[in-house]
Structures are given as structure tokens and as C-alpha cells.
CSV table of C-alpha atoms in Angstrom, one decimal:
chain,number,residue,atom,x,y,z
O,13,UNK,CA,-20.5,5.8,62.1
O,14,UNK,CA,-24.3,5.5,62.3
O,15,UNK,CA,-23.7,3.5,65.4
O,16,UNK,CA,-22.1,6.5,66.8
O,17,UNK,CA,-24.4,9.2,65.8
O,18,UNK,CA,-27.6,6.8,67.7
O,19,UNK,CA,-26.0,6.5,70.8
O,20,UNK,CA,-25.0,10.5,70.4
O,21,UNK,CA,-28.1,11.3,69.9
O,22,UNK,CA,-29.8,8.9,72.9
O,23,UNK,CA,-27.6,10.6,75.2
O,24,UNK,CA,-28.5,14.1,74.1
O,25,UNK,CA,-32.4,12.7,74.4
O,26,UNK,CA,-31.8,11.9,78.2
O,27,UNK,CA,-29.7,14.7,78.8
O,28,UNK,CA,-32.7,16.7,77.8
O,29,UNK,CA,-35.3,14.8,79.6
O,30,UNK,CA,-33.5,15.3,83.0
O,31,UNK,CA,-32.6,19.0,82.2
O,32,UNK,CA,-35.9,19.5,81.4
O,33,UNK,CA,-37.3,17.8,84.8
O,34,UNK,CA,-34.9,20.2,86.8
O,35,UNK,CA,-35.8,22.9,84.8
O,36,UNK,CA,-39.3,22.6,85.0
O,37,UNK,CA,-39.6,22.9,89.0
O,38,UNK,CA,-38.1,20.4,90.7
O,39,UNK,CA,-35.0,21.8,93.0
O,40,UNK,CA,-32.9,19.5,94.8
O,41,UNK,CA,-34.7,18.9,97.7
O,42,UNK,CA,-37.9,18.0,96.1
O,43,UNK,CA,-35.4,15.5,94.2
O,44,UNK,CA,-34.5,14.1,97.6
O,45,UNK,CA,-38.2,14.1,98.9
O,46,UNK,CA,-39.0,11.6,95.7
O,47,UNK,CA,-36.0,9.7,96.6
O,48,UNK,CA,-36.9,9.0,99.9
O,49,UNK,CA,-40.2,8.1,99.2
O,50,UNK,CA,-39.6,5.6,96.5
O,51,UNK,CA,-36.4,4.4,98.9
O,52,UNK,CA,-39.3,4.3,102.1
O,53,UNK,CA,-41.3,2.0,100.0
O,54,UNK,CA,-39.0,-0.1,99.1
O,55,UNK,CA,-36.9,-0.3,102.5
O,56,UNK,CA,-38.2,-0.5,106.1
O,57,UNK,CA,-38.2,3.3,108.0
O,58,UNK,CA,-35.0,4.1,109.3
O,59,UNK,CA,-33.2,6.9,111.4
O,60,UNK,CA,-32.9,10.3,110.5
O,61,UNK,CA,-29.1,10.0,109.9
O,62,UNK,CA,-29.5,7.1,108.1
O,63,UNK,CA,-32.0,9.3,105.4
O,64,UNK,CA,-29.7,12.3,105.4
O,65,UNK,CA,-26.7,10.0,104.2
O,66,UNK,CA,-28.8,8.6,102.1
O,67,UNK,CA,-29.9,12.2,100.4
O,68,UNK,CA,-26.3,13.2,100.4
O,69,UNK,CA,-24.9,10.0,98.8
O,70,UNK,CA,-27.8,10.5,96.1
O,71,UNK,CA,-26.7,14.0,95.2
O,72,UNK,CA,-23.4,13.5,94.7
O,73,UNK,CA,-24.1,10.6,92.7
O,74,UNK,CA,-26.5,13.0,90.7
O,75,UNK,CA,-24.0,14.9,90.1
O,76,UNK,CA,-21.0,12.3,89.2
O,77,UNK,CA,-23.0,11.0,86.9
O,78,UNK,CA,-24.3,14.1,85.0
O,79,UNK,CA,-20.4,15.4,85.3
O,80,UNK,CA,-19.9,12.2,83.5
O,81,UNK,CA,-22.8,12.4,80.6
O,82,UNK,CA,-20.8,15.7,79.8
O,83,UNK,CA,-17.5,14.3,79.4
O,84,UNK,CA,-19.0,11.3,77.3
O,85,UNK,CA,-21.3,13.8,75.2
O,86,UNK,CA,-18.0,16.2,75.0
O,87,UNK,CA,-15.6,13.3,73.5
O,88,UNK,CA,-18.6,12.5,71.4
O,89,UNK,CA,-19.0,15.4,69.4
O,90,UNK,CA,-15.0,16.0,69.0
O,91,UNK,CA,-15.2,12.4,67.4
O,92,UNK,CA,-18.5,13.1,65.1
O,93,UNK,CA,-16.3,16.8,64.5
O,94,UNK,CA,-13.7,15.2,63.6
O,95,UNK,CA,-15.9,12.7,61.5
O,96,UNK,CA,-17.5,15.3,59.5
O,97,UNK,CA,-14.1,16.8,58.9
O,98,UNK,CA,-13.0,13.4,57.3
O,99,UNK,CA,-16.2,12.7,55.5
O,100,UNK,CA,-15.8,16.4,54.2
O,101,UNK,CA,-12.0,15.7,53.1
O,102,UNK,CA,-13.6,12.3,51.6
O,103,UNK,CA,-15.8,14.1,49.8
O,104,UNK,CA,-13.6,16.3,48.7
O,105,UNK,CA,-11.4,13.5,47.5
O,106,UNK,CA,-14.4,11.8,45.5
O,107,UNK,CA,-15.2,15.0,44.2
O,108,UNK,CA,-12.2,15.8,43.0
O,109,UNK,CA,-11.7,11.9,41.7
O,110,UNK,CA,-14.5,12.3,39.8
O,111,UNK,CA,-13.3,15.3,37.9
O,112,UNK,CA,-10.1,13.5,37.5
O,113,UNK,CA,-12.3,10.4,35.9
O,114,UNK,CA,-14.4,13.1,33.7
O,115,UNK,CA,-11.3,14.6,32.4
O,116,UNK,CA,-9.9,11.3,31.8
O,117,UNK,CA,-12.9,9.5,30.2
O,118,UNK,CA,-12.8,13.2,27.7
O,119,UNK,CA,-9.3,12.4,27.5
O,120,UNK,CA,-10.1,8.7,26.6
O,121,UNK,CA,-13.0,9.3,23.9
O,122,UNK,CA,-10.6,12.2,22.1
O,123,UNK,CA,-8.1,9.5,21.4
O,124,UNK,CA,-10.5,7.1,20.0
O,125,UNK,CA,-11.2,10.1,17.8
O,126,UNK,CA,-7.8,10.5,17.4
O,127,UNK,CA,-7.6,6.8,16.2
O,128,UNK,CA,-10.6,6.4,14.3
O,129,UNK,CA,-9.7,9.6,12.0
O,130,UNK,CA,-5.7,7.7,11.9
O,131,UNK,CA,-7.3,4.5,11.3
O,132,UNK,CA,-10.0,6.1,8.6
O,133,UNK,CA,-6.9,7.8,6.8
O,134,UNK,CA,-4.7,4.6,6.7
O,135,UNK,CA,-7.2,2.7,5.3
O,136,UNK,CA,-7.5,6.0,2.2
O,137,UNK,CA,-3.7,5.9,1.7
O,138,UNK,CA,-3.9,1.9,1.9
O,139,UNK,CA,-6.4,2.0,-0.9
O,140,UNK,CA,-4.7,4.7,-2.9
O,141,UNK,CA,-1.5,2.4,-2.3
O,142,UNK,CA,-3.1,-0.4,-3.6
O,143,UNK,CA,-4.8,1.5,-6.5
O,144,UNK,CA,-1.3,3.2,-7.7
O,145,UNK,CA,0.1,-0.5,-7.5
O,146,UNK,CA,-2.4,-2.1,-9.4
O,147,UNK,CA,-2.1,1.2,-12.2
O,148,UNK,CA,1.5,0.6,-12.4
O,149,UNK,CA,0.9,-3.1,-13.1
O,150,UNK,CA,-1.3,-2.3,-15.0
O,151,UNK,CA,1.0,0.1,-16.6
O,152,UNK,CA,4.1,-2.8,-16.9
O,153,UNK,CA,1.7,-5.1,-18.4
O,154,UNK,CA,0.7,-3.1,-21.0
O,155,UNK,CA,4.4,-1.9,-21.6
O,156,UNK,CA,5.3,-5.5,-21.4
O,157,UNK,CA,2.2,-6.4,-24.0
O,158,UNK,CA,4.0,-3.3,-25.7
O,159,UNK,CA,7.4,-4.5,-25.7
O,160,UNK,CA,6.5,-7.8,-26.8
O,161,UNK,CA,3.9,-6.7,-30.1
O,162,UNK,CA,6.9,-4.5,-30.4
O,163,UNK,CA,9.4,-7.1,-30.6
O,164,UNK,CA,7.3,-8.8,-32.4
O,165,UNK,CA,6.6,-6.2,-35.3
O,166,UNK,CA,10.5,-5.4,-34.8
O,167,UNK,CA,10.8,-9.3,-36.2
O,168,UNK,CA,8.2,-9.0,-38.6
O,169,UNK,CA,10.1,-5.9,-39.6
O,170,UNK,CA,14.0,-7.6,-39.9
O,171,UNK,CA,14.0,-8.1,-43.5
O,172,UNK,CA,17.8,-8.9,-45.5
O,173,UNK,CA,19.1,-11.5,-47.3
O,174,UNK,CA,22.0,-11.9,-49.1
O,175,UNK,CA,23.3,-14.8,-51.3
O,176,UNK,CA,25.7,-16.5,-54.3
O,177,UNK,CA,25.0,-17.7,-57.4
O,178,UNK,CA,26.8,-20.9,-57.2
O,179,UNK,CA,27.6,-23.7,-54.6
O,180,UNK,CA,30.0,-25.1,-56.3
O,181,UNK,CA,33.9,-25.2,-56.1
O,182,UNK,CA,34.9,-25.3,-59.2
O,183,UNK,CA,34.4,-22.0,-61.9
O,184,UNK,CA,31.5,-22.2,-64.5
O,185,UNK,CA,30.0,-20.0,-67.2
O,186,UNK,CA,26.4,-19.1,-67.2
O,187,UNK,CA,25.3,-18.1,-71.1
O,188,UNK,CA,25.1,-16.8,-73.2
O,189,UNK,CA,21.6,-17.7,-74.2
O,190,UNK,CA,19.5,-16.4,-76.6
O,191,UNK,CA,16.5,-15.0,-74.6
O,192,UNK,CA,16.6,-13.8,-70.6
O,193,UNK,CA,16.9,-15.6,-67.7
O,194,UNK,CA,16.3,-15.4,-64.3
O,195,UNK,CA,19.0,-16.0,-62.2
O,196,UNK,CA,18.5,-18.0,-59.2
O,197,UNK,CA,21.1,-17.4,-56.4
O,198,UNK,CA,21.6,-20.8,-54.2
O,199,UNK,CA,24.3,-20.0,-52.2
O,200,UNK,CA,22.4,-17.9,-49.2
O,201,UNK,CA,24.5,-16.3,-47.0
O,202,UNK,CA,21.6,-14.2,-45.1
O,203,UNK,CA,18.2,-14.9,-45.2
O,204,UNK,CA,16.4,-13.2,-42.4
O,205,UNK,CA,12.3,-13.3,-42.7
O,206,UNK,CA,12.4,-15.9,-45.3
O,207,UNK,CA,11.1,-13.4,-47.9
O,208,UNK,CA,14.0,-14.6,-50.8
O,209,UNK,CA,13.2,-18.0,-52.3
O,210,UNK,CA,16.7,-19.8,-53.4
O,211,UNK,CA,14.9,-21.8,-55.3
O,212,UNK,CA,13.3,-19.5,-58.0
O,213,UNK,CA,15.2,-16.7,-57.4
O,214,UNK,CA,12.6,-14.2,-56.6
O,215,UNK,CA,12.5,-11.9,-53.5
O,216,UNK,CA,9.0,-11.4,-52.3
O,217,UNK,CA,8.0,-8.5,-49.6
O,218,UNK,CA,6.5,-9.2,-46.8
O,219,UNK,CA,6.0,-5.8,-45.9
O,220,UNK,CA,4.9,-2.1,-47.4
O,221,UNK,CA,8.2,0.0,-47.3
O,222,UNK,CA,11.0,1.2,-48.7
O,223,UNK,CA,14.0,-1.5,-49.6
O,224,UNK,CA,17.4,-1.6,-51.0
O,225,UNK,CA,18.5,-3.9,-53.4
O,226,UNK,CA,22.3,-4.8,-55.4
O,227,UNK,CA,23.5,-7.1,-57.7
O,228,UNK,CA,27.2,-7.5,-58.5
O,229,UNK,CA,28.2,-9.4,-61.7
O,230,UNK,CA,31.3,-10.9,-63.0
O,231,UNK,CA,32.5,-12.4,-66.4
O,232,UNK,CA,35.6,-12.6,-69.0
O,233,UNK,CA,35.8,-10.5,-72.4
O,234,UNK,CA,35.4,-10.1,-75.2
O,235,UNK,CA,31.8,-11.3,-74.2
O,236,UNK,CA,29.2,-8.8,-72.3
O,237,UNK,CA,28.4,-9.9,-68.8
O,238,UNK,CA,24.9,-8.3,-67.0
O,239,UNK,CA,22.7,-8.7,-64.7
O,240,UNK,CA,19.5,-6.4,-64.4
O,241,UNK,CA,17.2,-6.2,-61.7
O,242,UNK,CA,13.4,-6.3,-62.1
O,243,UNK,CA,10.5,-5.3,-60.2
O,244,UNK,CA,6.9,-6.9,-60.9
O,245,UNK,CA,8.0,-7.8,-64.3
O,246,UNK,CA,9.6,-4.6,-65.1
O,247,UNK,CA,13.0,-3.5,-65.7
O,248,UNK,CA,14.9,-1.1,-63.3
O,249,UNK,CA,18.6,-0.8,-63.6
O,250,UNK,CA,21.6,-3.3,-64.5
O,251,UNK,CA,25.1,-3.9,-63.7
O,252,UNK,CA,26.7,-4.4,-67.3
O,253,UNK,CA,30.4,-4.6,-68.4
O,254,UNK,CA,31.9,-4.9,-71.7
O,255,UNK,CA,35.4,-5.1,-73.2
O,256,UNK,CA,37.2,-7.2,-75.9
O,257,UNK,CA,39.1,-9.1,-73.1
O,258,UNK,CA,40.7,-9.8,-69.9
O,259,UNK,CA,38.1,-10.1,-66.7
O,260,UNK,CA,34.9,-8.0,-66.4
O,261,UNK,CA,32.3,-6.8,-62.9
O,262,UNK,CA,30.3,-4.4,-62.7
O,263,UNK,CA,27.8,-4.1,-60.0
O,264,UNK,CA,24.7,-1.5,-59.6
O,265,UNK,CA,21.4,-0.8,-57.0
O,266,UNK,CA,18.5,0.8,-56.5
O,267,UNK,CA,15.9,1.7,-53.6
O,268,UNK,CA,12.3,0.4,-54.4
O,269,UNK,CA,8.9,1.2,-52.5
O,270,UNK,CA,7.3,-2.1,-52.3
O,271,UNK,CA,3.8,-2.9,-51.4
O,272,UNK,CA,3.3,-6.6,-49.7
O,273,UNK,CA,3.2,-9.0,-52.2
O,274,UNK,CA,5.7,-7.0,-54.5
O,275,UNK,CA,8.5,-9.8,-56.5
O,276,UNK,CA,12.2,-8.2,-57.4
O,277,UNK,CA,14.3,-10.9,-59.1
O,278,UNK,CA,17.5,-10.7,-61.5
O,279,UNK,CA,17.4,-11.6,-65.0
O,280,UNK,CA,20.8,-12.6,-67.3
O,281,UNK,CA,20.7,-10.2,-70.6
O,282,UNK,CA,20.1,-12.4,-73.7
O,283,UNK,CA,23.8,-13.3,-75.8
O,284,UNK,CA,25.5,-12.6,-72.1
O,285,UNK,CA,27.7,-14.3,-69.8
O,286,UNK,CA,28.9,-14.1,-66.0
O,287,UNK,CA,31.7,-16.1,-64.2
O,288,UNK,CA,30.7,-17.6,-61.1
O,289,UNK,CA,33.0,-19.8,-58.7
O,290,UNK,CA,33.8,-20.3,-54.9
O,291,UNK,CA,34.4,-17.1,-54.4
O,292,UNK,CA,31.2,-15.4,-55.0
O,293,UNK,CA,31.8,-13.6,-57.8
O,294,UNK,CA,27.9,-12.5,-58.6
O,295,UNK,CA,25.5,-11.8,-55.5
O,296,UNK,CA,22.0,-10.8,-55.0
O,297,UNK,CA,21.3,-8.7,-52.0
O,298,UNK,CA,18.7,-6.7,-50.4
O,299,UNK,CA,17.0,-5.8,-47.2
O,300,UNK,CA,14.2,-3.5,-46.0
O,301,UNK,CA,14.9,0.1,-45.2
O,302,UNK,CA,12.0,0.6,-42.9
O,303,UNK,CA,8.0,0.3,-43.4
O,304,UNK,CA,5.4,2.5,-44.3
O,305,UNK,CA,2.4,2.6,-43.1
């Protein structure tokens, strides 16, 4: 293209010169006068025929070849026209790309926005995910810790026993003696927290609360058969029968608020007598209500 536009503007140049040489005096004949000259010094003198077909054959080759600096200098400028046309499309087209790449690249950094303020807000409801999660295991933990000191106190709290006062199979009297006795029950049928001692006899509480206790006695007249219950020593209700023969039972109980450390225990009435044999006539029982704080 800049090729074209030098050689354009070369021709126009000579075009000028030339137009300029005519138009500043020089007619046609004093064109022909400084062609012959410059063709008498460069060839030998010839006839006048011979110069005048030489003038004519200049002219019209004067004029062929202006007619033909026209024509070229015509089709140039329709092709640099037609050049500036394209390169004003062109421009139009970059222009118009470039708007197209501005509205884009706007386009482009409002969705990185876009994403940052998604990303910035996933990571929040990630976090308050994670926090929630690590409150509610926080939470199970605790209710399991809960669950299991509960359990645990639930345990510490299952208090009952139960038992006989013989192991044997055969039938045997018990008194009568001349003082009180305590009565020690060896055939346990329940004995859950380990607070009643077969051994001695003696229930001892583990716990602060409120507890129910019964004894059940059995014997054979005309002799008295009891059994009284004590707490701590003292005496708090009996199970007594009496009549001049045939079989006797009785059985009584009582609810006793018991500090930890409390005994209850059942002593045999002095000058009385029970009946015990396989089947369990006389039993010791007892079991805690629930605690107090």
C-alpha cells in the first residue's frame, strides 16, 4: 500500500513538472524547436521532410504518452479510493472490535467479582458448617458424657435387695432366747448395690434418700413369733403374732429417710420364736425409693 501511494505520488510529481513547463510558455512549436535541436546535435542535418516527420511523430508521441499518464494516474486513485474505503471499513472493524474487547474484558472482571464474592461466601457458610458441626459434637459429647455419669448415678442409684432366713431344706426353730437377736438373712434372693451384708445381717445405705423396708415372720402357737425392724440402733415397727396354737405370720414395713452410712437390721424379740424352711417363710426386704439431695 505504501508502495502504491510513492509511485502515485511520483507520477503526480512529473505530471506537474511537465504541466507546469507547458504552462509556463512553452507552446508546441517551441517544444518542436527544442526537439530538433537536441535531435540536430545528436544526428547529422537532414531534409526538411525528414524534420517535419520527425516533429509530427514527437507530438503524437507527446500526446500518447500524457493520454496514457492519465489513464495510469486515473486507475490509481480508484485503487487508493477504494483503499481508503477498506482501510476506513478496517478501521471501523477494529474500532468496533475493540468495544467488543472493552465490553468483554468489563464483562470478564464482573464475573471475577461475581466469583470472588461466591467464593468469599462459601468459605463463611463452610466455616459456619464446620462450626455448627463441631457445636453439635460438641453437643453429643457432652450428652454422651451426660448419658453415661447418668447411667452411672442411675447404677449408683439401683438399690434392693431381698432375701431368706435359711438355706436349708429341712424346717428349723429359731428361739426363743432370753435377750434379742439379730437375725441374719442368708438366703439372698436380690442384692442389687451390694448395700445388705448376708453375713451380719445389716443393710447399710449407700445413698441419702428415702427407702422402703418389710419383714415377714412366721412361727407355730402357743409361742409369740416377731420380728422388729431397727434403724441406727433404734426400734421402729414389728411384725408380731400371737395365739395359743395352730400356725402364726405376720408381716409389717415402714419408709425410712436414710443418710449414707445409715444401718437398718431385724432383731428376734427376746422369749420368741419363728419357723423358717425351704419355703421362705421369714424375709427381709428393702430397696431405695429415690435420693435426696
Amino acid at each position: 500500500m505504501k508502495g502504491l501511494v510513492c509511485l502515485l505520488l511520483l507520477l503526480e510529481t512529473f505530471v506537474c513538472v511537465v504541466q507546469h513547463q507547458v504552462d509556463g510558455g512553452l507552446n508546441e512549436n517551441e517544444i518542436s524547436q527544442q526537439l530538433r535541436s537536441e535531435d540536430g546535435r545528436q544526428n547529422p542535418p537532414q531534409t526538411d521532410t525528414l524534420r517535419d516527420e520527425a516533429s509530427t511523430d514527437s507530438q503524437q508521441n507527446y500526446h500518447l504518452f500524457f493520454t496514457d499518464i492519465h489513464a495510469a494516474l486515473r486507475e490509481l486513485t480508484a485503487t487508493v479510493t477504494e483503499q481508503k474505503v477498506n482501510i476506513r471499513e478496517l478501521t471501523a472493524t477494529v474500532t468496533e472490535q475493540k468495544v467488543n474487547i472493552r465490553e468483554l474484558t468489563a464483562t470478564v472482571t464482573e464475573q471475577k467479582t461475581i466469583n470472588r464474592a461466591l467464593e468469599t461466601r462459601l468459605r463463611e457458610q463452610q466455616t459456619f458448617i464446620l462450626e455448627e458441626i463441631n457445636k453439635k459434637n460438641d453437643e453429643i459429647s457432652n450428652l454422651t458424657l451426660s448419658q453415661v455419669e447418668l447411667r452411672k448415678e442411675n447404677r449408683d442409684r439401683e438399690i434392693a435387695f431381698s432375701a431368706g432366713l435359711m438355706k436349708s431344706d429341712s424346717g428349723n426353730y429359731i428361739g426363743p432366747f432370753t435377750t434379742e437377736i439379730t437375725l441374719t438373712y442368708r438366703n439372698v434372693f436380690t442384692n442389687i448395690g451390694n448395700a445388705y451384708n448376708p453375713i451380719t445381717g445389716v443393710f447399710t445405705a449407700p445413698l441419702k434418700g428415702a427407702y422402703m423396708f418389710r419383714v415377714s415372720v412366721f412361727g407355730v402357737g402357743p409361742t409369740p413369733a416377731s420380728a422388729a425392724i431397727y434403724k441406727n440402733g433404734e426400734h421402729v415397727v414389728i411384725a408380731y403374732a400371737y395365739q395359743a396354737q395352730d400356725r402364726l405370720n405376720s408381716s409389717n414395713g415402714v419408709v425410712l429417710i436414710l443418710e449414707v452410712g445409715d444401718v437398718v437390721y431385724v432383731r428376734l424379740w427376746s422369749r420368741n420364736r419363728i419357723y423358717d424352711s425351704d419355703n421362705n417363710l421369714n424375709t427381709f426386704s428393702g430397696f431405695l425409693l429415690f435420693p435426696l439431695r
